[in-house]
Amino acid sequence: MIESSIGLEIIEVVEQAAIASARWMGKGEKNTADHVAVEAMRERMNKIHMRGRIVIGEGERDEAPMLYIGEEVGICTREDAKAFCNPDELVEIDIAVDPCEGTNLVAYGQNGSMAVLAISEKGGLFAAPDFYMKKLAAPAVARGHVDINKSATENLRILSDCMKRSVEELVVVVMDRPRHKELIQEIRNAGARVRLISDGDVSAAICCAFAGSGIHCLMGIGAAPEGVISAAAMRCLGGHFQGQLIYDPDVVKTGLIGENKEGNLARLKEMGITDGDRVYNAEELASGETVLFAACGITPGTLMQGVQFFHNGARTQSLVISSQSSTARFVDTIHMFDKLEYIQLR
Ligand SMILES: O=C(COP(=O)(O)O)[C@@H](O)[C@H](O)[C@H](O)[C@H](O)COP(=O)(O)O
Ligand SMILES: [Mn+2]
Ligand SMILES: [Mn+2]
């Protein structure tokens, strides 16, 4: 039901966000690259016949115009909606968005940014707080064998068994952050190779599910909202994903997180999360009966090409993954703007 009704539309949502953001590629203005993606995403989402609700977005209500948590999206938000649609007949959908995942990458013209979202029926996505999350992603063959509670060394041995390749042949993506100093050293000591990324751990997590991506594992701490979006894709792909919220600022070392551990735990409790140390797997973070994921490359990446502009047109590459049809579709689209003179083949 969800896929047949809005499958194609969510591709257009991420495409429009990616095109808008890509116009700001390399301009050094991360906030603008982000803002235009948000606006494009909202505009296209508000044409969809659904009763959508943002469960993971860019902040709370008072931080509008970002897509804020709790914001309603879809055709019903139009002022004249009553004239042509009955909200009771529309499907209720929860949406997790990151209109520009990798704002720095876009601003500085680097690889790996994308516009991304995940959707499910109401209640089907974990409404993660704006905290950090310890993450472990690995291919389907290692699902349930590797474990976030085990050491990196042990997980690499398990991964090597599951993938039938030596630890030395494994590549682990880790975000290049001071908090990962010891982790990086441990992975290197174990014999595996480390690919450090400055941003963009959603792409890195999903790459683990694709043989040939050159990425076998993601370890370390990134943002929790991105963790839920990654989990949605990994749930559909059958890959391994575990996440554990990080509420202790001393563990994160950099970045914004509440003032102290006690305060953060209290905030989690207010949100109904009583066990701050709980480890969630992909099926718990994206628990809906139907889960869809869509991403469109802004700058070139491992999974998708970035937006390519030509005279009065653009070409985009997206990835749409569905738990309903068990498909991962790469969608290549030519966008014809006004007064198009030619269509660029490649
Ligand atoms: O790179 C990222 C930034 O996302 P965005 O702000 O949408 O461009 C994400 O992939 C990371 O998951 C995460 O936000 C990052 O790890 C946050 O950590 P830090 O930069 O150390 O505060
Ligand atoms: Mn992000
Ligand atoms: Mn973002």
mmCIF file of C-alpha atoms and ligand atoms in Angstrom:
data_model
loop_
_atom_site.group_PDB
_atom_site.id
_atom_site.type_symbol
_atom_site.label_atom_id
_atom_site.label_comp_id
_atom_site.label_asym_id
_atom_site.label_seq_id
_atom_site.Cartn_x
_atom_site.Cartn_y
_atom_site.Cartn_z
ATOM 1 C CA MET A 1 0.000 0.000 0.000
ATOM 2 C CA ILE A 2 2.553 2.639 0.906
ATOM 3 C CA GLU A 3 4.875 1.719 -1.939
ATOM 4 C CA SER A 4 2.235 1.693 -4.641
ATOM 5 C CA SER A 5 0.756 4.981 -3.530
ATOM 6 C CA ILE A 6 3.841 7.086 -2.915
ATOM 7 C CA GLY A 7 6.845 5.092 -4.058
ATOM 8 C CA LEU A 8 7.505 7.227 -7.125
ATOM 9 C CA GLU A 9 6.683 10.465 -5.366
ATOM 10 C CA ILE A 10 9.339 10.045 -2.702
ATOM 11 C CA ILE A 11 11.926 9.641 -5.438
ATOM 12 C CA GLU A 12 10.906 13.058 -6.711
ATOM 13 C CA VAL A 13 11.116 14.460 -3.188
ATOM 14 C CA VAL A 14 14.774 13.509 -2.799
ATOM 15 C CA GLU A 15 15.553 14.437 -6.405
ATOM 16 C CA GLN A 16 14.199 17.951 -5.939
ATOM 17 C CA ALA A 17 16.100 18.403 -2.677
ATOM 18 C CA ALA A 18 19.321 17.150 -4.277
ATOM 19 C CA ILE A 19 19.007 19.428 -7.314
ATOM 20 C CA ALA A 20 18.348 22.466 -5.133
ATOM 21 C CA SER A 21 21.291 21.706 -2.872
ATOM 22 C CA ALA A 22 23.663 20.833 -5.712
ATOM 23 C CA ARG A 23 23.310 24.377 -7.068
ATOM 24 C CA TRP A 24 25.218 25.416 -3.927
ATOM 25 C CA MET A 25 27.918 22.822 -4.314
ATOM 26 C CA GLY A 26 31.370 24.211 -3.620
ATOM 27 C CA LYS A 27 30.133 27.645 -2.575
ATOM 28 C CA GLY A 28 31.241 27.317 1.014
ATOM 29 C CA GLU A 29 27.750 28.054 2.341
ATOM 30 C CA LYS A 30 26.579 24.971 4.186
ATOM 31 C CA ASN A 31 23.489 26.592 5.683
ATOM 32 C CA THR A 32 22.205 27.700 2.302
ATOM 33 C CA ALA A 33 22.906 24.285 0.761
ATOM 34 C CA ASP A 34 20.870 22.795 3.589
ATOM 35 C CA HIS A 35 18.099 25.382 3.583
ATOM 36 C CA VAL A 36 17.299 25.111 -0.124
ATOM 37 C CA ALA A 37 17.182 21.314 0.179
ATOM 38 C CA VAL A 38 14.696 21.620 3.034
ATOM 39 C CA GLU A 39 12.486 24.008 1.095
ATOM 40 C CA ALA A 40 12.516 21.848 -2.024
ATOM 41 C CA MET A 41 11.753 18.748 -0.003
ATOM 42 C CA ARG A 42 8.850 20.388 1.785
ATOM 43 C CA GLU A 43 7.390 21.816 -1.412
ATOM 44 C CA ARG A 44 7.381 18.450 -3.166
ATOM 45 C CA MET A 45 6.172 16.525 -0.104
ATOM 46 C CA ASN A 46 3.224 18.859 0.244
ATOM 47 C CA LYS A 47 1.930 17.709 -3.123
ATOM 48 C CA ILE A 48 1.681 14.073 -2.028
ATOM 49 C CA HIS A 49 -1.704 12.630 -1.176
ATOM 50 C CA MET A 50 -0.834 11.503 2.325
ATOM 51 C CA ARG A 51 -1.102 12.652 5.922
ATOM 52 C CA GLY A 52 2.591 12.818 6.658
ATOM 53 C CA ARG A 53 4.278 13.684 9.922
ATOM 54 C CA ILE A 54 7.978 14.439 10.350
ATOM 55 C CA VAL A 55 9.351 12.263 13.158
ATOM 56 C CA ILE A 56 12.986 12.943 12.411
ATOM 57 C CA GLY A 57 13.766 16.345 10.997
ATOM 58 C CA GLU A 58 15.897 19.365 11.430
ATOM 59 C CA GLY A 59 14.800 20.561 14.846
ATOM 60 C CA GLU A 60 11.798 21.582 16.830
ATOM 61 C CA ARG A 61 8.866 23.716 15.774
ATOM 62 C CA ASP A 62 10.326 27.126 16.655
ATOM 63 C CA GLU A 63 13.275 26.516 14.389
ATOM 64 C CA ALA A 64 11.095 26.755 11.265
ATOM 65 C CA PRO A 65 11.540 27.054 8.265
ATOM 66 C CA MET A 66 13.465 23.793 8.678
ATOM 67 C CA LEU A 67 11.389 20.623 8.449
ATOM 68 C CA TYR A 68 10.703 20.386 12.153
ATOM 69 C CA ILE A 69 9.834 17.365 14.239
ATOM 70 C CA GLY A 70 6.070 17.078 14.447
ATOM 71 C CA GLU A 71 5.481 19.101 11.271
ATOM 72 C CA GLU A 72 2.615 17.842 9.161
ATOM 73 C CA VAL A 73 3.313 17.422 5.491
ATOM 74 C CA GLY A 74 1.297 16.298 2.499
ATOM 75 C CA ILE A 75 -1.527 17.665 0.401
ATOM 76 C CA CYS A 76 -3.718 18.292 3.455
ATOM 77 C CA THR A 77 -1.453 21.113 4.566
ATOM 78 C CA ARG A 78 -2.685 23.239 1.648
ATOM 79 C CA GLU A 79 -5.106 25.934 2.687
ATOM 80 C CA ASP A 80 -7.630 24.861 0.074
ATOM 81 C CA ALA A 81 -7.182 21.148 0.833
ATOM 82 C CA LYS A 82 -10.772 20.642 1.962
ATOM 83 C CA ALA A 83 -11.973 21.414 -1.545
ATOM 84 C CA PHE A 84 -10.339 18.375 -3.100
ATOM 85 C CA CYS A 85 -9.331 15.834 -0.472
ATOM 86 C CA ASN A 86 -10.697 14.109 2.573
ATOM 87 C CA PRO A 87 -7.974 13.619 5.200
ATOM 88 C CA ASP A 88 -9.766 10.579 6.594
ATOM 89 C CA GLU A 89 -9.189 8.763 3.334
ATOM 90 C CA LEU A 90 -5.466 9.462 3.271
ATOM 91 C CA VAL A 91 -2.828 7.138 4.674
ATOM 92 C CA GLU A 92 -0.990 8.303 7.811
ATOM 93 C CA ILE A 93 2.749 8.206 7.314
ATOM 94 C CA ASP A 94 5.748 8.909 9.526
ATOM 95 C CA ILE A 95 8.764 10.413 7.807
ATOM 96 C CA ALA A 96 12.422 10.746 8.760
ATOM 97 C CA VAL A 97 14.277 13.304 6.647
ATOM 98 C CA ASP A 98 17.757 14.584 6.128
ATOM 99 C CA PRO A 99 17.328 16.896 3.127
ATOM 100 C CA CYS A 100 21.065 17.494 2.929
ATOM 101 C CA GLU A 101 23.053 14.709 4.564
ATOM 102 C CA GLY A 102 26.599 16.002 4.472
ATOM 103 C CA THR A 103 26.133 19.775 4.347
ATOM 104 C CA ASN A 104 29.886 20.315 4.687
ATOM 105 C CA LEU A 105 30.505 17.933 1.797
ATOM 106 C CA VAL A 106 28.211 19.989 -0.431
ATOM 107 C CA ALA A 107 29.627 23.306 0.716
ATOM 108 C CA TYR A 108 33.200 22.223 0.023
ATOM 109 C CA GLY A 109 32.504 20.230 -3.135
ATOM 110 C CA GLN A 110 33.395 16.875 -1.622
ATOM 111 C CA ASN A 111 31.996 13.438 -2.359
ATOM 112 C CA GLY A 112 29.330 11.560 -0.437
ATOM 113 C CA SER A 113 26.417 13.945 0.202
ATOM 114 C CA MET A 114 22.812 13.076 -0.501
ATOM 115 C CA ALA A 115 19.197 14.036 0.099
ATOM 116 C CA VAL A 116 17.584 11.233 2.032
ATOM 117 C CA LEU A 117 14.383 10.137 3.728
ATOM 118 C CA ALA A 118 12.744 7.068 5.186
ATOM 119 C CA ILE A 119 9.024 6.484 5.614
ATOM 120 C CA SER A 120 6.754 4.014 7.303
ATOM 121 C CA GLU A 121 3.240 3.785 8.653
ATOM 122 C CA LYS A 122 2.461 5.871 11.719
ATOM 123 C CA GLY A 123 4.654 4.672 14.601
ATOM 124 C CA GLY A 124 6.940 2.665 12.316
ATOM 125 C CA LEU A 125 10.111 4.712 12.886
ATOM 126 C CA PHE A 126 11.938 5.336 16.156
ATOM 127 C CA ALA A 127 11.647 9.030 16.971
ATOM 128 C CA ALA A 128 15.273 9.391 17.960
ATOM 129 C CA PRO A 129 16.242 12.402 20.038
ATOM 130 C CA ASP A 130 18.867 14.745 18.658
ATOM 131 C CA PHE A 131 21.579 12.774 20.456
ATOM 132 C CA TYR A 132 24.580 10.853 19.279
ATOM 133 C CA MET A 133 24.472 7.156 18.533
ATOM 134 C CA LYS A 134 27.092 4.442 18.600
ATOM 135 C CA LYS A 135 26.619 2.463 15.397
ATOM 136 C CA LEU A 136 27.640 -0.863 13.958
ATOM 137 C CA ALA A 137 26.776 -1.717 10.361
ATOM 138 C CA ALA A 138 27.846 -4.792 8.432
ATOM 139 C CA PRO A 139 26.724 -6.949 5.483
ATOM 140 C CA ALA A 140 23.713 -9.271 5.683
ATOM 141 C CA VAL A 141 25.971 -12.302 6.006
ATOM 142 C CA ALA A 142 27.197 -10.983 9.367
ATOM 143 C CA ARG A 143 23.764 -10.010 10.677
ATOM 144 C CA GLY A 144 23.306 -11.182 14.239
ATOM 145 C CA HIS A 145 26.892 -12.426 14.432
ATOM 146 C CA VAL A 146 28.709 -9.147 14.965
ATOM 147 C CA ASP A 147 27.544 -7.300 18.051
ATOM 148 C CA ILE A 148 27.956 -3.701 19.174
ATOM 149 C CA ASN A 149 28.680 -4.941 22.711
ATOM 150 C CA LYS A 150 31.746 -6.815 21.503
ATOM 151 C CA SER A 151 35.122 -5.192 20.953
ATOM 152 C CA ALA A 152 36.137 -3.986 17.498
ATOM 153 C CA THR A 153 38.809 -6.676 17.460
ATOM 154 C CA GLU A 154 36.314 -9.441 18.105
ATOM 155 C CA ASN A 155 33.803 -8.072 15.594
ATOM 156 C CA LEU A 156 36.469 -7.956 12.920
ATOM 157 C CA ARG A 157 37.328 -11.610 13.559
ATOM 158 C CA ILE A 158 33.627 -12.530 13.308
ATOM 159 C CA LEU A 159 33.187 -10.420 10.180
ATOM 160 C CA SER A 160 36.216 -12.063 8.627
ATOM 161 C CA ASP A 161 34.690 -15.521 9.291
ATOM 162 C CA CYS A 162 31.285 -14.518 7.961
ATOM 163 C CA MET A 163 32.680 -12.879 4.835
ATOM 164 C CA LYS A 164 35.307 -15.568 4.272
ATOM 165 C CA ARG A 165 38.087 -13.036 3.899
ATOM 166 C CA SER A 166 40.994 -12.123 6.117
ATOM 167 C CA VAL A 167 40.800 -9.256 8.590
ATOM 168 C CA GLU A 168 43.484 -7.533 6.508
ATOM 169 C CA GLU A 169 41.063 -7.504 3.576
ATOM 170 C CA LEU A 170 38.361 -5.718 5.532
ATOM 171 C CA VAL A 171 37.694 -1.977 5.248
ATOM 172 C CA VAL A 172 36.033 -0.217 8.167
ATOM 173 C CA VAL A 173 34.583 3.271 7.864
ATOM 174 C CA VAL A 174 34.987 5.483 10.902
ATOM 175 C CA MET A 175 34.155 9.176 11.240
ATOM 176 C CA ASP A 176 37.314 11.206 11.607
ATOM 177 C CA ARG A 177 36.718 12.565 15.099
ATOM 178 C CA PRO A 178 38.865 12.783 18.257
ATOM 179 C CA ARG A 179 36.364 10.515 20.016
ATOM 180 C CA HIS A 180 37.432 7.674 17.737
ATOM 181 C CA LYS A 181 41.177 7.831 18.391
ATOM 182 C CA GLU A 182 41.309 4.576 20.363
ATOM 183 C CA LEU A 183 38.800 2.822 18.105
ATOM 184 C CA ILE A 184 40.836 3.629 15.003
ATOM 185 C CA GLN A 185 43.996 2.366 16.686
ATOM 186 C CA GLU A 186 42.276 -0.861 17.739
ATOM 187 C CA ILE A 187 40.976 -1.524 14.208
ATOM 188 C CA ARG A 188 44.437 -0.925 12.759
ATOM 189 C CA ASN A 189 46.065 -3.123 15.386
ATOM 190 C CA ALA A 190 43.622 -5.899 14.521
ATOM 191 C CA GLY A 191 44.908 -5.709 10.941
ATOM 192 C CA ALA A 192 41.929 -4.165 9.162
ATOM 193 C CA ARG A 193 42.057 -1.028 7.056
ATOM 194 C CA VAL A 194 40.303 2.172 8.040
ATOM 195 C CA ARG A 195 38.556 4.607 5.757
ATOM 196 C CA LEU A 196 38.144 7.887 7.590
ATOM 197 C CA ILE A 197 35.249 10.101 6.583
ATOM 198 C CA SER A 198 34.662 13.697 7.601
ATOM 199 C CA ASP A 199 30.858 13.447 7.247
ATOM 200 C CA GLY A 200 28.142 11.267 5.796
ATOM 201 C CA ASP A 201 27.780 8.138 7.852
ATOM 202 C CA VAL A 202 24.360 7.246 6.367
ATOM 203 C CA SER A 203 25.963 6.430 3.056
ATOM 204 C CA ALA A 204 28.758 4.505 4.780
ATOM 205 C CA ALA A 205 26.292 2.381 6.755
ATOM 206 C CA ILE A 206 24.262 1.461 3.690
ATOM 207 C CA CYS A 207 27.377 0.689 1.630
ATOM 208 C CA CYS A 208 28.031 -2.226 4.011
ATOM 209 C CA ALA A 209 25.028 -4.019 2.532
ATOM 210 C CA PHE A 210 26.369 -3.753 -1.028
ATOM 211 C CA ALA A 211 29.192 -6.085 -1.985
ATOM 212 C CA GLY A 212 31.512 -4.183 -4.273
ATOM 213 C CA SER A 213 31.156 -0.895 -2.423
ATOM 214 C CA GLY A 214 34.568 -1.480 -0.878
ATOM 215 C CA ILE A 215 33.136 -0.889 2.595
ATOM 216 C CA HIS A 216 32.565 -3.821 4.914
ATOM 217 C CA CYS A 217 31.767 -2.247 8.233
ATOM 218 C CA LEU A 218 30.861 1.033 9.912
ATOM 219 C CA MET A 219 31.947 1.557 13.491
ATOM 220 C CA GLY A 220 31.807 4.495 15.856
ATOM 221 C CA ILE A 221 29.611 7.357 16.942
ATOM 222 C CA GLY A 222 27.542 9.590 14.656
ATOM 223 C CA ALA A 223 24.213 11.333 14.996
ATOM 224 C CA ALA A 224 21.154 9.399 16.202
ATOM 225 C CA PRO A 225 18.673 10.709 13.578
ATOM 226 C CA GLU A 226 21.033 9.542 10.837
ATOM 227 C CA GLY A 227 21.183 6.211 12.678
ATOM 228 C CA VAL A 228 17.437 5.698 12.278
ATOM 229 C CA ILE A 229 17.556 6.580 8.585
ATOM 230 C CA SER A 230 20.456 4.160 8.075
ATOM 231 C CA ALA A 231 18.568 1.484 10.019
ATOM 232 C CA ALA A 232 15.535 1.893 7.773
ATOM 233 C CA ALA A 233 17.630 1.122 4.705
ATOM 234 C CA MET A 234 19.484 -1.730 6.406
ATOM 235 C CA ARG A 235 16.233 -3.254 7.642
ATOM 236 C CA CYS A 236 14.989 -3.402 4.026
ATOM 237 C CA LEU A 237 18.318 -4.719 2.738
ATOM 238 C CA GLY A 238 18.674 -7.372 5.444
ATOM 239 C CA GLY A 239 21.990 -5.920 6.565
ATOM 240 C CA HIS A 240 23.269 -5.687 10.108
ATOM 241 C CA PHE A 241 22.645 -2.440 11.966
ATOM 242 C CA GLN A 242 22.730 -1.726 15.676
ATOM 243 C CA GLY A 243 22.550 1.609 17.430
ATOM 244 C CA GLN A 244 22.972 2.708 21.021
ATOM 245 C CA LEU A 245 22.170 6.260 22.105
ATOM 246 C CA ILE A 246 25.077 8.161 23.614
ATOM 247 C CA TYR A 247 24.021 10.508 26.373
ATOM 248 C CA ASP A 248 27.368 11.165 28.082
ATOM 249 C CA PRO A 249 29.043 14.318 26.640
ATOM 250 C CA ASP A 250 32.444 13.032 27.775
ATOM 251 C CA VAL A 251 32.157 10.103 25.375
ATOM 252 C CA VAL A 252 31.409 12.334 22.389
ATOM 253 C CA LYS A 253 34.203 14.811 23.162
ATOM 254 C CA THR A 254 33.123 17.211 20.388
ATOM 255 C CA GLY A 255 29.835 18.494 19.107
ATOM 256 C CA LEU A 256 26.658 19.571 20.798
ATOM 257 C CA ILE A 257 25.060 17.373 23.372
ATOM 258 C CA GLY A 258 23.351 18.379 26.631
ATOM 259 C CA GLU A 259 25.423 19.741 29.496
ATOM 260 C CA ASN A 260 25.758 16.547 31.471
ATOM 261 C CA LYS A 261 24.920 12.881 31.515
ATOM 262 C CA GLU A 262 22.261 13.213 34.233
ATOM 263 C CA GLY A 263 20.426 15.957 32.345
ATOM 264 C CA ASN A 264 20.495 13.945 29.144
ATOM 265 C CA LEU A 265 19.175 10.846 30.889
ATOM 266 C CA ALA A 266 16.327 12.930 32.308
ATOM 267 C CA ARG A 267 15.573 14.248 28.822
ATOM 268 C CA LEU A 268 15.453 10.702 27.501
ATOM 269 C CA LYS A 269 13.051 9.714 30.272
ATOM 270 C CA GLU A 270 10.741 12.577 29.330
ATOM 271 C CA MET A 271 10.661 11.104 25.857
ATOM 272 C CA GLY A 272 9.715 7.694 27.236
ATOM 273 C CA ILE A 273 13.195 6.167 26.917
ATOM 274 C CA THR A 274 13.845 4.653 30.327
ATOM 275 C CA ASP A 275 16.870 2.549 29.431
ATOM 276 C CA GLY A 276 19.463 4.949 28.010
ATOM 277 C CA ASP A 277 21.891 2.105 27.349
ATOM 278 C CA ARG A 278 19.556 -0.014 25.285
ATOM 279 C CA VAL A 279 20.925 -1.391 22.041
ATOM 280 C CA TYR A 280 18.462 -1.157 19.157
ATOM 281 C CA ASN A 281 18.673 -3.240 16.019
ATOM 282 C CA ALA A 282 17.457 -2.207 12.569
ATOM 283 C CA GLU A 283 14.066 -3.861 13.044
ATOM 284 C CA GLU A 284 13.521 -1.905 16.249
ATOM 285 C CA LEU A 285 14.612 1.440 14.835
ATOM 286 C CA ALA A 286 12.484 0.914 11.735
ATOM 287 C CA SER A 287 9.767 -1.392 13.017
ATOM 288 C CA GLY A 288 6.893 -0.568 10.664
ATOM 289 C CA GLU A 289 5.258 -3.225 8.562
ATOM 290 C CA THR A 290 6.330 -1.328 5.469
ATOM 291 C CA VAL A 291 9.493 0.725 5.349
ATOM 292 C CA LEU A 292 10.663 2.720 2.345
ATOM 293 C CA PHE A 293 13.955 4.530 1.934
ATOM 294 C CA ALA A 294 14.912 7.009 -0.782
ATOM 295 C CA ALA A 295 18.157 8.872 -1.378
ATOM 296 C CA CYS A 296 19.471 11.013 -4.222
ATOM 297 C CA GLY A 297 23.139 11.882 -4.640
ATOM 298 C CA ILE A 298 23.988 15.569 -4.334
ATOM 299 C CA THR A 299 27.726 15.203 -4.849
ATOM 300 C CA PRO A 300 29.146 11.951 -6.298
ATOM 301 C CA GLY A 301 29.237 9.023 -3.918
ATOM 302 C CA THR A 302 29.894 5.299 -3.744
ATOM 303 C CA LEU A 303 26.250 4.385 -4.247
ATOM 304 C CA MET A 304 25.049 7.160 -6.515
ATOM 305 C CA GLN A 305 26.302 9.798 -8.906
ATOM 306 C CA GLY A 306 25.866 13.393 -7.854
ATOM 307 C CA VAL A 307 23.590 15.844 -9.672
ATOM 308 C CA GLN A 308 24.898 16.628 -13.140
ATOM 309 C CA PHE A 309 23.655 19.881 -14.610
ATOM 310 C CA PHE A 310 23.545 20.565 -18.328
ATOM 311 C CA HIS A 311 21.930 23.363 -20.338
ATOM 312 C CA ASN A 312 18.416 23.700 -18.886
ATOM 313 C CA GLY A 313 18.405 20.237 -17.464
ATOM 314 C CA ALA A 314 19.910 17.938 -14.875
ATOM 315 C CA ARG A 315 20.505 14.252 -14.389
ATOM 316 C CA THR A 316 20.137 12.629 -11.002
ATOM 317 C CA GLN A 317 20.724 9.187 -9.589
ATOM 318 C CA SER A 318 18.665 7.877 -6.703
ATOM 319 C CA LEU A 319 18.326 4.724 -4.689
ATOM 320 C CA VAL A 320 14.907 3.587 -3.520
ATOM 321 C CA ILE A 321 14.663 0.632 -1.197
ATOM 322 C CA SER A 322 11.431 -1.061 -0.196
ATOM 323 C CA SER A 323 10.660 -3.684 2.423
ATOM 324 C CA GLN A 324 7.339 -4.242 0.684
ATOM 325 C CA SER A 325 8.632 -5.364 -2.692
ATOM 326 C CA SER A 326 12.095 -6.358 -1.415
ATOM 327 C CA THR A 327 13.708 -4.163 -4.027
ATOM 328 C CA ALA A 328 16.613 -1.753 -4.189
ATOM 329 C CA ARG A 329 16.124 0.354 -7.302
ATOM 330 C CA PHE A 330 18.700 2.675 -8.773
ATOM 331 C CA VAL A 331 16.774 5.375 -10.578
ATOM 332 C CA ASP A 332 18.435 7.519 -13.215
ATOM 333 C CA THR A 333 16.402 10.603 -14.079
ATOM 334 C CA ILE A 334 16.670 13.391 -16.592
ATOM 335 C CA HIS A 335 15.009 16.566 -15.383
ATOM 336 C CA MET A 336 13.902 18.855 -18.179
ATOM 337 C CA PHE A 337 13.749 22.489 -17.177
ATOM 338 C CA ASP A 338 12.296 25.331 -19.263
ATOM 339 C CA LYS A 339 13.454 25.766 -22.844
ATOM 340 C CA LEU A 340 15.492 22.602 -22.900
ATOM 341 C CA GLU A 341 17.726 22.516 -25.959
ATOM 342 C CA TYR A 342 19.229 19.060 -25.633
ATOM 343 C CA ILE A 343 19.317 16.097 -23.279
ATOM 344 C CA GLN A 344 22.742 15.080 -22.117
ATOM 345 C CA LEU A 345 23.191 11.315 -22.413
ATOM 346 C CA ARG A 346 26.243 11.049 -20.136
HETATM 347 O O1 LIG B 1 28.031 13.936 8.680
HETATM 348 C C1 LIG B 1 26.972 14.065 9.174
HETATM 349 C C2 LIG B 1 26.427 15.412 9.256
HETATM 350 O O2 LIG B 1 25.049 15.506 8.817
HETATM 351 P P1 LIG B 1 24.417 16.896 8.328
HETATM 352 O O3 LIG B 1 24.433 17.848 9.454
HETATM 353 O O4 LIG B 1 23.031 16.475 7.954
HETATM 354 O O5 LIG B 1 25.199 17.381 7.158
HETATM 355 C C3 LIG B 1 26.252 12.855 9.660
HETATM 356 O O6 LIG B 1 26.459 11.847 8.725
HETATM 357 C C4 LIG B 1 26.757 12.320 11.002
HETATM 358 O O7 LIG B 1 25.975 11.229 11.404
HETATM 359 C C5 LIG B 1 26.648 13.206 12.189
HETATM 360 O O8 LIG B 1 25.762 14.257 12.005
HETATM 361 C C6 LIG B 1 27.940 13.608 12.771
HETATM 362 O O9 LIG B 1 28.647 12.503 13.205
HETATM 363 C C7 LIG B 1 27.778 14.528 13.936
HETATM 364 O O10 LIG B 1 28.949 14.469 14.654
HETATM 365 P P2 LIG B 1 29.880 15.712 14.936
HETATM 366 O O11 LIG B 1 30.187 16.350 13.609
HETATM 367 O O12 LIG B 1 31.081 15.128 15.586
HETATM 368 O O13 LIG B 1 29.113 16.623 15.826
HETATM 369 MN MN MN B 2 22.935 14.429 8.342
HETATM 370 MN MN MN B 3 21.388 17.438 7.071
#
